[in-house]
XYZ file of C-alpha atoms in Angstrom:
694
model
C -157.957 -33.376 60.202
C -157.126 -31.262 57.145
C -156.368 -28.303 59.403
C -153.923 -30.486 61.367
C -152.120 -31.516 58.142
C -151.829 -27.907 57.047
C -150.414 -26.930 60.443
C -147.796 -29.711 60.295
C -146.728 -28.722 56.754
C -146.422 -25.089 57.755
C -144.368 -26.052 60.785
C -142.004 -28.202 58.683
C -141.619 -25.443 56.115
C -140.787 -22.998 58.868
C -138.163 -25.298 60.327
C -136.545 -25.881 56.918
C -136.455 -22.183 56.077
C -135.070 -21.420 59.519
C -132.321 -23.973 59.073
C -131.481 -22.532 55.625
C -131.348 -18.999 56.959
C -129.191 -20.204 59.826
C -126.792 -21.815 57.320
C -126.590 -18.628 55.302
C -126.056 -16.621 58.434
C -123.302 -18.984 59.536
C -121.226 -18.351 56.333
C -117.812 -16.808 57.214
C -116.626 -13.971 54.958
C -113.598 -11.679 54.689
C -115.118 -8.219 54.831
C -112.063 -5.898 55.177
C -108.294 -5.842 54.732
C -106.188 -3.063 56.268
C -102.474 -2.457 56.906
C -100.979 -0.530 59.816
C -97.326 0.600 59.767
C -95.934 0.174 63.305
C -92.492 1.657 62.540
C -89.019 0.067 62.618
C -89.734 -1.595 59.269
C -92.655 -3.704 60.603
C -96.275 -3.776 59.497
C -99.480 -5.423 60.726
C -102.044 -6.744 58.278
C -105.588 -6.809 59.726
C -107.954 -9.282 58.084
C -111.506 -8.621 59.352
C -114.224 -11.296 59.093
C -117.917 -11.286 59.852
C -117.440 -14.117 62.342
C -114.564 -15.332 64.511
C -112.206 -17.953 63.071
C -112.017 -21.368 64.691
C -108.221 -21.366 64.329
C -105.240 -19.704 62.693
C -105.141 -20.465 58.924
C -102.158 -22.394 57.535
C -99.492 -20.256 55.901
C -96.154 -20.617 54.147
C -93.389 -18.415 52.714
C -92.221 -18.350 49.079
C -88.832 -16.752 48.392
C -88.903 -16.358 44.591
C -90.924 -14.218 44.167
C -91.258 -13.175 47.841
C -94.766 -13.987 49.114
C -96.655 -15.119 52.205
C -99.728 -17.276 51.548
C -102.647 -18.152 53.892
C -105.450 -20.642 53.193
C -108.845 -19.963 54.864
C -111.064 -23.085 54.925
C -114.843 -22.609 54.711
C -114.334 -18.864 54.204
C -115.528 -16.799 51.244
C -114.323 -13.510 49.774
C -116.723 -10.732 50.709
C -114.547 -7.824 49.554
C -116.006 -7.763 46.067
C -112.524 -7.721 44.491
C -109.627 -10.161 44.119
C -106.698 -7.686 44.240
C -105.927 -4.817 46.600
C -103.036 -2.401 46.073
C -101.203 -1.519 49.337
C -97.597 -0.214 48.824
C -96.891 0.022 52.548
C -93.318 -0.770 53.649
C -92.223 -4.066 52.111
C -95.839 -5.024 51.281
C -96.808 -4.276 47.680
C -100.275 -5.792 47.239
C -102.626 -8.563 48.309
C -104.504 -11.156 46.229
C -107.712 -12.705 47.610
C -108.652 -15.736 45.507
C -111.672 -17.946 46.199
C -112.044 -21.509 44.905
C -114.988 -23.494 46.213
C -115.146 -23.291 49.984
C -111.534 -22.121 50.281
C -110.123 -18.604 50.060
C -106.414 -17.936 49.592
C -104.771 -14.707 50.762
C -101.426 -13.921 49.057
C -99.306 -11.051 50.397
C -96.888 -9.867 47.658
C -93.662 -8.490 49.163
C -90.575 -6.675 47.978
C -88.416 -9.191 49.849
C -89.008 -12.279 51.990
C -90.109 -11.492 55.575
C -90.779 -13.444 58.756
C -94.277 -13.293 60.229
C -96.448 -14.386 63.125
C -100.243 -14.529 63.413
C -102.810 -13.963 66.163
C -106.619 -14.047 66.257
C -108.415 -11.278 68.159
C -112.190 -11.631 67.960
C -113.237 -11.315 64.314
C -109.797 -10.104 63.208
C -106.703 -12.031 62.101
C -103.523 -10.058 62.825
C -100.484 -10.832 60.638
C -97.315 -9.225 62.000
C -94.644 -8.822 59.288
C -91.205 -8.603 60.869
C -87.552 -9.140 59.971
C -85.965 -10.265 56.728
C -85.570 -13.934 55.817
C -82.126 -15.086 54.673
C -82.120 -16.900 51.347
C -80.431 -19.910 52.909
C -83.147 -20.167 55.599
C -85.897 -20.079 52.997
C -84.186 -22.657 50.751
C -83.416 -25.100 53.552
C -86.615 -24.855 55.568
C -88.969 -27.829 55.634
C -92.345 -27.309 53.988
C -95.450 -29.449 54.114
C -96.391 -30.056 50.495
C -99.690 -31.770 51.363
C -101.514 -32.339 54.626
C -102.736 -35.730 55.864
C -106.524 -35.797 55.579
C -107.059 -38.741 57.910
C -104.402 -39.606 60.458
C -105.654 -43.176 60.792
C -105.724 -43.879 57.055
C -102.762 -45.764 55.592
C -101.587 -44.795 52.104
C -99.198 -46.483 49.650
C -96.840 -45.817 46.750
C -97.742 -47.885 43.687
C -94.899 -46.938 41.310
C -91.645 -44.945 41.281
C -90.131 -44.062 37.897
C -87.422 -41.721 36.604
C -87.476 -39.959 33.223
C -85.554 -37.252 31.403
C -87.686 -34.201 30.598
C -87.839 -32.396 27.275
C -85.649 -29.575 28.647
C -83.055 -31.932 30.179
C -84.526 -31.904 33.683
C -84.764 -35.030 35.845
C -88.368 -36.153 36.512
C -89.243 -38.459 39.407
C -92.819 -39.724 38.895
C -94.651 -41.400 41.814
C -98.068 -43.042 41.540
C -100.019 -42.612 44.812
C -102.749 -44.883 46.091
C -105.073 -41.885 46.668
C -105.120 -38.105 46.393
C -105.026 -37.481 50.168
C -101.471 -38.703 50.812
C -99.544 -36.310 53.043
C -96.228 -35.180 51.573
C -93.412 -33.317 53.298
C -90.615 -32.035 51.003
C -87.475 -30.161 52.061
C -83.962 -29.368 50.873
C -81.083 -30.512 53.065
C -77.674 -29.240 51.916
C -76.987 -30.956 48.606
C -79.941 -33.357 48.600
C -83.733 -33.237 48.352
C -85.716 -35.195 50.960
C -89.365 -36.192 50.431
C -91.424 -37.846 53.222
C -94.703 -39.598 52.399
C -96.620 -39.612 55.684
C -98.477 -42.724 56.898
C -97.510 -44.554 53.712
C -96.580 -48.143 52.838
C -93.875 -49.070 50.310
C -93.969 -52.386 48.398
C -90.832 -54.500 48.628
C -89.974 -54.168 44.932
C -89.859 -50.352 45.263
C -87.408 -50.343 48.193
C -84.347 -49.654 46.093
C -81.761 -47.104 45.032
C -81.941 -45.937 41.418
C -78.667 -44.923 39.739
C -79.778 -42.474 37.035
C -76.449 -40.920 36.013
C -76.793 -42.307 32.469
C -79.873 -40.128 31.856
C -77.617 -37.044 31.715
C -79.694 -34.892 34.084
C -78.927 -33.045 37.316
C -80.012 -36.119 39.347
C -77.515 -38.854 40.185
C -79.442 -41.216 42.521
C -82.990 -41.692 43.851
C -83.134 -43.728 47.090
C -86.544 -44.871 48.410
C -86.839 -46.571 51.821
C -89.211 -47.104 54.767
C -88.716 -44.875 57.818
C -91.144 -45.999 60.565
C -94.701 -45.297 59.438
C -93.462 -43.092 56.613
C -91.680 -43.569 53.296
C -88.634 -41.397 52.720
C -87.193 -40.609 49.277
C -83.742 -39.004 49.023
C -82.843 -37.389 45.690
C -79.159 -36.507 45.222
C -78.519 -33.963 42.439
C -75.147 -32.556 41.361
C -73.911 -29.003 40.933
C -76.241 -26.022 41.344
C -79.885 -27.047 41.039
C -83.474 -26.147 41.821
C -86.650 -28.193 41.970
C -90.389 -27.970 41.342
C -92.984 -30.373 42.795
C -96.622 -30.793 41.783
C -99.447 -33.318 41.989
C -102.221 -33.935 39.481
C -104.790 -36.431 40.792
C -102.861 -39.546 41.938
C -99.565 -38.713 40.194
C -96.898 -36.800 42.135
C -93.992 -35.373 40.086
C -90.694 -33.820 41.189
C -88.594 -32.011 38.568
C -84.933 -31.192 39.278
C -82.969 -29.083 36.830
C -79.471 -27.622 36.673
C -78.988 -23.898 37.185
C -76.623 -22.937 34.361
C -74.251 -19.968 34.433
C -76.269 -18.311 31.673
C -79.354 -18.432 33.894
C -77.652 -16.352 36.627
C -77.627 -12.596 36.197
C -75.100 -10.091 37.490
C -76.855 -9.742 40.831
C -76.505 -13.425 41.543
C -80.197 -14.285 41.243
C -81.228 -17.312 39.282
C -83.128 -16.917 36.055
C -86.239 -18.872 35.219
C -86.668 -21.685 32.760
C -86.756 -20.658 29.144
C -90.036 -22.540 28.555
C -91.882 -21.290 31.695
C -91.279 -17.697 32.723
C -94.365 -16.741 34.752
C -94.446 -15.705 38.386
C -94.424 -18.644 40.780
C -97.482 -19.696 42.732
C -98.582 -22.498 45.051
C -101.890 -24.365 44.619
C -103.333 -27.055 46.901
C -106.857 -28.175 46.025
C -108.750 -31.416 46.570
C -111.328 -32.405 43.956
C -111.543 -28.921 42.420
C -113.200 -28.369 39.053
C -111.017 -27.456 36.127
C -112.961 -24.232 35.633
C -112.296 -23.118 39.205
C -108.575 -23.931 38.913
C -108.319 -21.891 35.711
C -110.215 -19.019 37.357
C -107.636 -19.002 40.171
C -104.853 -18.633 37.585
C -106.843 -15.897 35.782
C -107.190 -13.932 39.030
C -103.495 -14.433 39.793
C -102.229 -13.293 36.389
C -104.881 -10.753 35.426
C -105.332 -12.451 32.050
C -108.699 -13.189 30.462
C -109.404 -16.908 30.087
C -112.261 -18.007 27.810
C -113.300 -21.630 28.383
C -115.300 -23.782 26.022
C -118.561 -25.322 27.240
C -116.916 -28.743 26.883
C -114.307 -27.941 29.575
C -115.470 -30.144 32.471
C -114.133 -32.486 35.132
C -112.455 -32.349 38.524
C -108.881 -32.878 39.646
C -106.697 -32.876 42.730
C -103.954 -30.316 42.360
C -100.930 -29.657 44.535
C -98.336 -27.276 43.150
C -95.608 -25.588 45.171
C -93.446 -22.744 43.882
C -94.342 -23.421 40.226
C -94.510 -20.759 37.456
C -98.143 -19.995 36.667
C -97.768 -20.911 32.976
C -96.356 -24.301 33.973
C -99.239 -24.756 36.440
C -101.687 -24.024 33.645
C -99.913 -26.481 31.334
C -100.175 -29.183 34.015
C -103.915 -28.566 34.442
C -104.518 -28.702 30.694
C -102.478 -31.888 30.233
C -104.264 -33.605 33.117
C -107.674 -33.123 31.441
C -106.657 -33.417 27.762
C -107.086 -29.693 27.078
C -105.171 -27.202 24.997
C -104.927 -23.404 24.824
C -104.337 -20.619 22.339
C -103.227 -17.162 23.448
C -104.193 -14.021 21.550
C -102.999 -10.840 23.242
C -104.414 -10.768 26.768
C -106.970 -13.500 26.081
C -106.342 -17.244 26.502
C -108.793 -19.652 24.880
C -109.093 -23.092 26.516
C -110.813 -26.110 24.944
C -110.250 -29.855 24.399
C -107.406 -30.635 22.006
C -109.660 -32.244 19.414
C -111.974 -29.250 19.430
C -109.123 -26.774 18.919
C -107.577 -28.942 16.200
C -110.909 -29.194 14.382
C -111.425 -25.447 14.636
C -107.973 -24.647 13.274
C -108.422 -27.186 10.487
C -111.702 -25.546 9.498
C -110.043 -22.113 9.494
C -107.182 -23.344 7.309
C -109.622 -25.001 4.916
C -111.673 -21.835 4.617
C -108.537 -19.753 4.103
C -107.245 -22.076 1.378
C -110.621 -21.978 -0.381
C -110.562 -18.184 -0.335
C -107.060 -18.169 -1.804
C -108.125 -20.638 -4.503
C -110.943 -18.314 -5.547
C -108.878 -15.133 -5.627
C -108.331 -13.488 -8.995
C -104.729 -13.703 -10.221
C -102.773 -10.542 -11.037
C -99.611 -9.860 -13.002
C -96.808 -7.785 -11.523
C -93.302 -6.943 -12.749
C -90.482 -6.982 -10.202
C -87.128 -5.398 -11.075
C -84.134 -7.380 -9.847
C -81.238 -5.111 -8.884
C -78.339 -7.324 -7.786
C -79.256 -10.977 -8.400
C -79.944 -12.657 -11.733
C -83.610 -12.786 -12.671
C -83.353 -16.360 -13.959
C -81.876 -17.596 -10.670
C -84.609 -15.848 -8.650
C -87.292 -17.345 -10.898
C -85.885 -20.841 -10.373
C -85.903 -20.297 -6.612
C -89.537 -19.141 -6.653
C -90.694 -22.109 -8.716
C -88.913 -24.671 -6.544
C -89.128 -28.231 -7.857
C -92.127 -27.389 -10.058
C -95.533 -25.724 -10.170
C -97.101 -25.695 -6.737
C -93.888 -26.937 -5.102
C -92.299 -23.531 -4.428
C -93.704 -20.145 -3.514
C -95.582 -20.007 -6.824
C -98.886 -21.905 -6.678
C -100.265 -24.193 -9.358
C -102.383 -21.297 -10.682
C -99.453 -18.886 -10.891
C -96.420 -18.483 -13.111
C -93.129 -16.582 -13.185
C -91.087 -15.473 -16.214
C -87.591 -13.956 -16.212
C -86.494 -11.407 -18.835
C -82.722 -11.830 -19.119
C -82.280 -8.638 -21.161
C -83.831 -6.255 -18.593
C -83.333 -8.499 -15.540
C -87.030 -8.229 -14.644
C -89.417 -10.863 -13.230
C -93.020 -11.089 -14.423
C -95.092 -12.846 -11.754
C -98.729 -13.907 -12.188
C -100.312 -14.829 -8.838
C -103.094 -14.095 -6.360
C -102.689 -10.886 -4.296
C -101.796 -12.779 -1.098
C -99.147 -14.816 -2.895
C -97.770 -11.728 -4.642
C -97.132 -10.142 -1.251
C -95.093 -13.174 -0.160
C -93.154 -13.115 -3.451
C -92.243 -9.458 -2.929
C -91.082 -10.166 0.628
C -88.860 -13.022 -0.549
C -87.378 -11.002 -3.425
C -86.561 -8.120 -1.059
C -84.662 -10.531 1.182
C -82.604 -12.213 -1.535
C -82.086 -9.261 -3.937
C -79.316 -7.647 -1.904
C -75.720 -6.851 -2.893
C -73.271 -9.570 -2.007
C -70.412 -8.660 0.280
C -66.942 -8.582 -1.245
C -63.662 -10.012 -0.028
C -60.123 -8.976 -0.943
C -57.841 -12.022 -0.835
C -54.134 -11.250 -0.536
C -51.559 -14.007 -0.899
C -47.797 -13.978 -0.379
C -45.628 -16.772 -1.747
C -42.145 -16.726 -0.226
C -39.305 -18.981 -1.453
C -36.135 -18.595 0.650
C -32.867 -20.380 -0.183
C -29.445 -20.672 1.492
C -26.631 -22.397 -0.442
C -23.253 -23.128 1.114
C -20.212 -24.829 -0.542
C -16.619 -25.531 0.449
C -13.636 -26.917 -1.632
C -10.166 -27.775 -0.293
C -7.321 -29.531 -2.224
C -3.896 -29.341 -3.927
C -2.164 -30.446 -7.123
C 1.490 -31.381 -7.636
C 3.260 -31.752 -11.030
C 6.797 -32.541 -12.186
C 8.011 -32.094 -15.790
C 11.364 -32.944 -17.474
C 11.870 -31.433 -20.927
C 14.660 -32.528 -23.382
C 15.414 -31.261 -26.862
C 15.675 -33.958 -29.543
C 15.384 -34.103 -33.185
C 12.347 -35.243 -34.957
C 10.676 -37.808 -32.886
C 12.005 -36.370 -29.663
C 9.859 -36.736 -26.539
C 9.417 -35.906 -22.879
C 10.171 -38.016 -19.860
C 10.222 -37.889 -16.129
C 6.630 -36.651 -15.734
C 4.717 -37.760 -12.621
C 0.982 -38.040 -13.047
C -1.943 -40.326 -13.556
C -3.877 -40.767 -16.814
C -1.053 -39.035 -18.670
C -0.902 -39.048 -22.518
C 2.482 -38.198 -24.077
C 2.645 -37.111 -27.751
C 5.975 -36.680 -29.584
C 6.717 -33.091 -30.635
C 8.086 -32.019 -33.989
C 11.850 -31.723 -34.466
C 13.350 -28.592 -33.049
C 10.408 -27.897 -30.735
C 10.011 -28.103 -27.018
C 7.047 -30.111 -25.585
C 5.739 -29.072 -22.151
C 3.454 -31.596 -20.491
C 1.627 -30.435 -17.338
C -0.843 -33.069 -16.227
C -1.856 -32.521 -12.569
C -2.441 -35.295 -10.123
C -5.857 -33.874 -9.091
C -8.161 -31.924 -11.378
C -9.085 -28.681 -9.587
C -10.409 -25.478 -11.083
C -7.596 -23.492 -12.586
C -7.119 -19.885 -11.470
C -10.000 -20.237 -9.026
C -10.506 -17.855 -6.146
C -8.376 -18.747 -3.169
C -5.703 -20.461 -5.307
C -1.982 -20.356 -4.421
C 0.598 -21.576 -7.034
C 4.342 -22.127 -6.809
C 6.797 -23.302 -9.557
C 10.469 -24.490 -9.118
C 12.788 -24.962 -12.112
C 16.517 -25.330 -12.905
C 18.655 -22.820 -14.766
C 18.221 -24.539 -18.152
C 14.447 -24.829 -17.656
C 14.538 -28.578 -18.318
C 13.268 -29.615 -14.885
C 9.965 -28.176 -13.588
C 8.262 -28.798 -10.227
C 4.754 -27.211 -9.690
C 2.601 -26.986 -6.529
C -0.900 -25.452 -6.433
C -3.108 -25.157 -3.291
C -6.834 -24.305 -3.544
C -9.297 -23.376 -0.751
C -12.768 -22.137 -1.792
C -15.913 -21.391 0.262
C -19.201 -20.035 -1.168
C -22.296 -18.739 0.717
C -25.300 -17.857 -1.464
C -28.613 -16.594 -0.007
C -31.740 -15.718 -1.967
C -35.419 -14.894 -1.421
C -38.222 -14.765 -4.000
C -41.541 -13.108 -2.979
C -44.709 -13.161 -5.078
C -47.884 -11.403 -3.906
C -50.988 -12.141 -5.988
C -54.257 -10.569 -4.794
C -57.811 -10.835 -6.081
C -61.209 -9.262 -5.238
C -64.332 -11.424 -5.378
C -67.873 -11.622 -4.036
C -69.127 -13.861 -1.276
C -69.302 -17.519 -2.389
C -67.985 -16.658 -5.881
C -64.797 -18.324 -7.161
C -61.984 -16.060 -8.359
C -58.713 -16.822 -10.133
C -55.620 -14.767 -10.894
C -52.523 -16.061 -12.728
C -49.211 -14.678 -14.008
C -46.465 -16.525 -15.864
C -45.095 -17.598 -19.220
C -45.958 -20.112 -21.906
C -42.849 -22.087 -22.908
C -42.815 -23.355 -26.491
C -41.311 -26.689 -27.516
C -41.261 -28.810 -30.647
C -43.526 -31.800 -30.972
C -42.730 -34.783 -33.144
C -45.066 -35.630 -35.950
C -46.941 -38.889 -36.348
C -48.407 -40.772 -39.265
C -51.536 -38.612 -39.113
C -50.235 -35.320 -37.684
C -47.412 -33.044 -38.680
C -44.662 -31.836 -36.389
C -45.372 -28.528 -34.718
C -44.952 -26.313 -31.683
C -46.779 -26.771 -28.362
C -46.788 -24.642 -25.227
C -46.518 -25.500 -21.559
C -47.541 -23.085 -18.754
C -45.246 -21.978 -15.945
C -47.455 -19.645 -13.844
C -48.077 -18.213 -10.409
C -51.840 -18.558 -9.774
C -54.335 -18.051 -6.942
C -57.810 -19.643 -7.047
C -60.092 -18.922 -4.079
C -63.787 -19.257 -3.136
C -64.599 -17.248 0.037
C -67.634 -17.630 2.311
C -68.385 -14.897 4.857
C -69.785 -16.176 8.152
C -72.302 -14.206 10.289
C -69.556 -13.352 12.816
C -67.323 -11.773 10.116
C -64.964 -14.693 9.622
C -64.058 -16.018 6.174
C -64.053 -19.674 5.098
C -61.817 -20.090 2.037
C -61.295 -22.882 -0.468
C -57.788 -22.018 -1.734
C -55.562 -23.344 -4.528
C -52.109 -21.691 -4.888
C -49.536 -22.771 -7.494
C -45.978 -21.503 -8.081
C -44.393 -23.037 -11.197
C -40.974 -22.168 -12.646
C -39.228 -23.546 -15.769
C -36.127 -25.701 -15.461
C -33.555 -27.124 -17.907
C -35.198 -28.858 -20.837
C -34.890 -32.641 -21.027
C -34.835 -34.208 -24.502
C -36.254 -31.046 -25.991
C -39.270 -30.847 -23.621
C -39.173 -28.166 -20.879
C -39.379 -29.349 -17.283
C -41.479 -27.430 -14.731
C -40.641 -27.031 -11.043
C -44.116 -27.087 -9.409
C -45.191 -25.910 -5.928
C -48.930 -26.264 -5.195
C -51.196 -26.033 -2.126
C -54.907 -26.976 -2.043
C -56.715 -26.439 1.266
C -59.681 -24.969 3.170
C -59.180 -22.511 6.035
C -61.219 -20.385 8.451
C -59.678 -16.941 9.061
C -60.942 -13.872 10.899
C -61.467 -10.656 8.966
C -58.045 -9.067 8.322
C -56.167 -11.984 9.882
C -53.262 -13.823 8.280
C -52.766 -17.562 8.195
C -49.972 -19.747 6.827
C -51.689 -22.362 4.700
C -48.603 -24.238 3.486
C -44.900 -24.708 3.936
C -42.290 -26.966 2.329
C -38.777 -27.170 3.785
C -36.053 -28.877 1.723
C -32.368 -29.488 2.557
C -29.788 -31.031 0.223
C -26.400 -31.809 1.834
C -23.516 -33.538 -0.043
C -19.816 -34.256 0.460
C -17.255 -35.619 -2.087
C -13.519 -36.516 -1.931
C -11.319 -36.800 -5.043
C -7.812 -38.328 -4.637
C -4.965 -40.229 -6.274
C -5.158 -43.914 -5.363
C -2.672 -44.960 -2.655
C -0.921 -41.581 -2.608
C -4.053 -39.822 -1.389
C -4.295 -42.197 1.608
C -0.800 -41.461 2.984
C -1.055 -39.650 6.323
C -0.261 -35.945 6.120
C 1.449 -36.321 2.757
C -1.849 -37.524 1.276
C -3.288 -33.998 1.474
C -1.092 -33.155 -1.531
C -2.845 -35.799 -3.634
C -6.586 -35.291 -2.752
C -9.306 -32.648 -2.580
C -12.628 -32.429 -0.671
C -15.834 -30.708 -1.786
C -18.841 -30.149 0.594
C -22.219 -28.505 -0.181
C -25.305 -27.712 1.987
C -28.299 -26.224 0.153
C -31.521 -25.253 1.988
C -34.806 -23.936 0.584
C -38.232 -23.237 2.103
C -41.624 -22.415 0.569
C -44.204 -20.467 2.647
C -47.680 -19.307 1.544
C -49.557 -16.610 3.528
C -53.257 -15.783 2.996
C -55.000 -12.626 4.305
C -58.747 -12.118 3.640
C -60.299 -8.695 4.170
C -64.049 -8.059 4.007
C -64.771 -4.919 1.976
C -67.333 -2.698 3.691
C -66.852 0.517 1.720
C -64.725 1.940 -1.093
C -62.022 3.103 1.333
C -61.165 -0.535 2.121
C -59.966 -1.017 -1.466
C -57.248 1.619 -1.133
């Protein structure tokens, strides 16, 4: 009986070991990879396996960067390496990456190519032929995820839209399970997503208007199409998209392609935040460690994972930069990373935060125990007291100087004496070297122009009649025509001549014509005087103050006179002499911008004395206060005052001056038109060397 039991146990052990060896023997491996150039720009890639394949592996084309990818199910990598350099035709290299029971073959190309596949015995033949147009690649339909069970019905639980941190539009869909089949494609100006064998709740059958989010997406329309759910995303302008799935959450990101992201060759640049080469990942229930190993093999970087990195996830990424793919994996499992050279450390966020906190604490304790040293720093261009105030900040320990340190400024020698730890002293020296630099200088030139144009015209006549008689004492004159006439009796034996004109015009003025009629005895006089005068007076006064100053330092230049005047005394003060200024002045504070423009706070005054009123001089003031932005060497008009004074006056004899035609002899007309204009020009010039001052 015991012998029978031993025989049965041996037989069972033999069967089990035979089954195990049969399983090992049945494992399919890739054992060789060769490339044959067939001419005419075509190549054949031969993938040799130890056993025949049951079918052609699924493959897809990626245009940016150009790649062809094949997924071998239940196949392992038996080459002993994950990368093979080829450089044959348009084929640069091949990556063979294994994750679990799946092996991915990535053919890296110089440009996108068409291909076809064929299985011959234990060899898969991949025929690379013809170039793929960019439009064909961008518009072709691609299966994002395969349906695992054709009879299983899936569902969408939630559809939301958000604005990403970089301004991209994010459509987030919660799936009922991780095996939902997804078909995504680009049709003209819209993005179409089909969820295969999927139900859609009634409350999610709607069209979302998302224009107010300010992204590239305008609408998101979700509806039922037979057994599938179809989502149509309508962006605007030039755009590109990225789609990925982490566990049950499927995310589509659509972003605008800006003009700055397009280079001279017309190719689109990558996102500023993610700049790695694009890859496609499609794994069901893969461990986080295996997913990170795939990225390490793809990038050639060294990834060090903490022992606490655990867990599985379902990952579907299509045409996503590898650094974004890694960020998605880390976020899905609450992990974080730190990169140091070619090594990336991965651990849970709390673990990394605790480690960094411990390092900072240890570093601060070392600094606190360092012995303080005293060092003198010579200040060349700045003022030592101002630098000391900047180093101290709001108080001890608030600025660059710690609570254990101190800083003293010697005003006489312009030297700083700093007492600090060696590490802090190094930072102090770096800061002083940055701020102790010569300030740039600006030459400010100003031109004050006062232009005047004065025009005057006078036209009139005067008529007089005199009758002179000779009497004795008390004799007089008679027969005189004129208004406001005063007649005084002359002495006896004298002749009185009274000549009072009807209209008071300047006597012997330019443009005057006189005529006098008299009788033979000179007792009757008739005078006629015509006057026509026109004046045109033009003048221009130019003042040009200029001043040199440093950046952000106020400068002032003034020229003028001090006008004295008497002041009346009071009960407590005696009478005296005071002065009032009448000056031309320029006050300016320039600020040089990084692009060599100058921002100026400007005050310009132009005062001139006028006729004194009641003993006190009056000042004619012109003043402009403004702020302006001017390019280096440019000229700007910062102020202008235009003034016009026009007047017209008629002087005439009442009644007689209103008679038609004849009235011209009894009236005169004076017209004046005075114009003046004030203009102020400012020209800043940044001084770069001594030659600029000449």
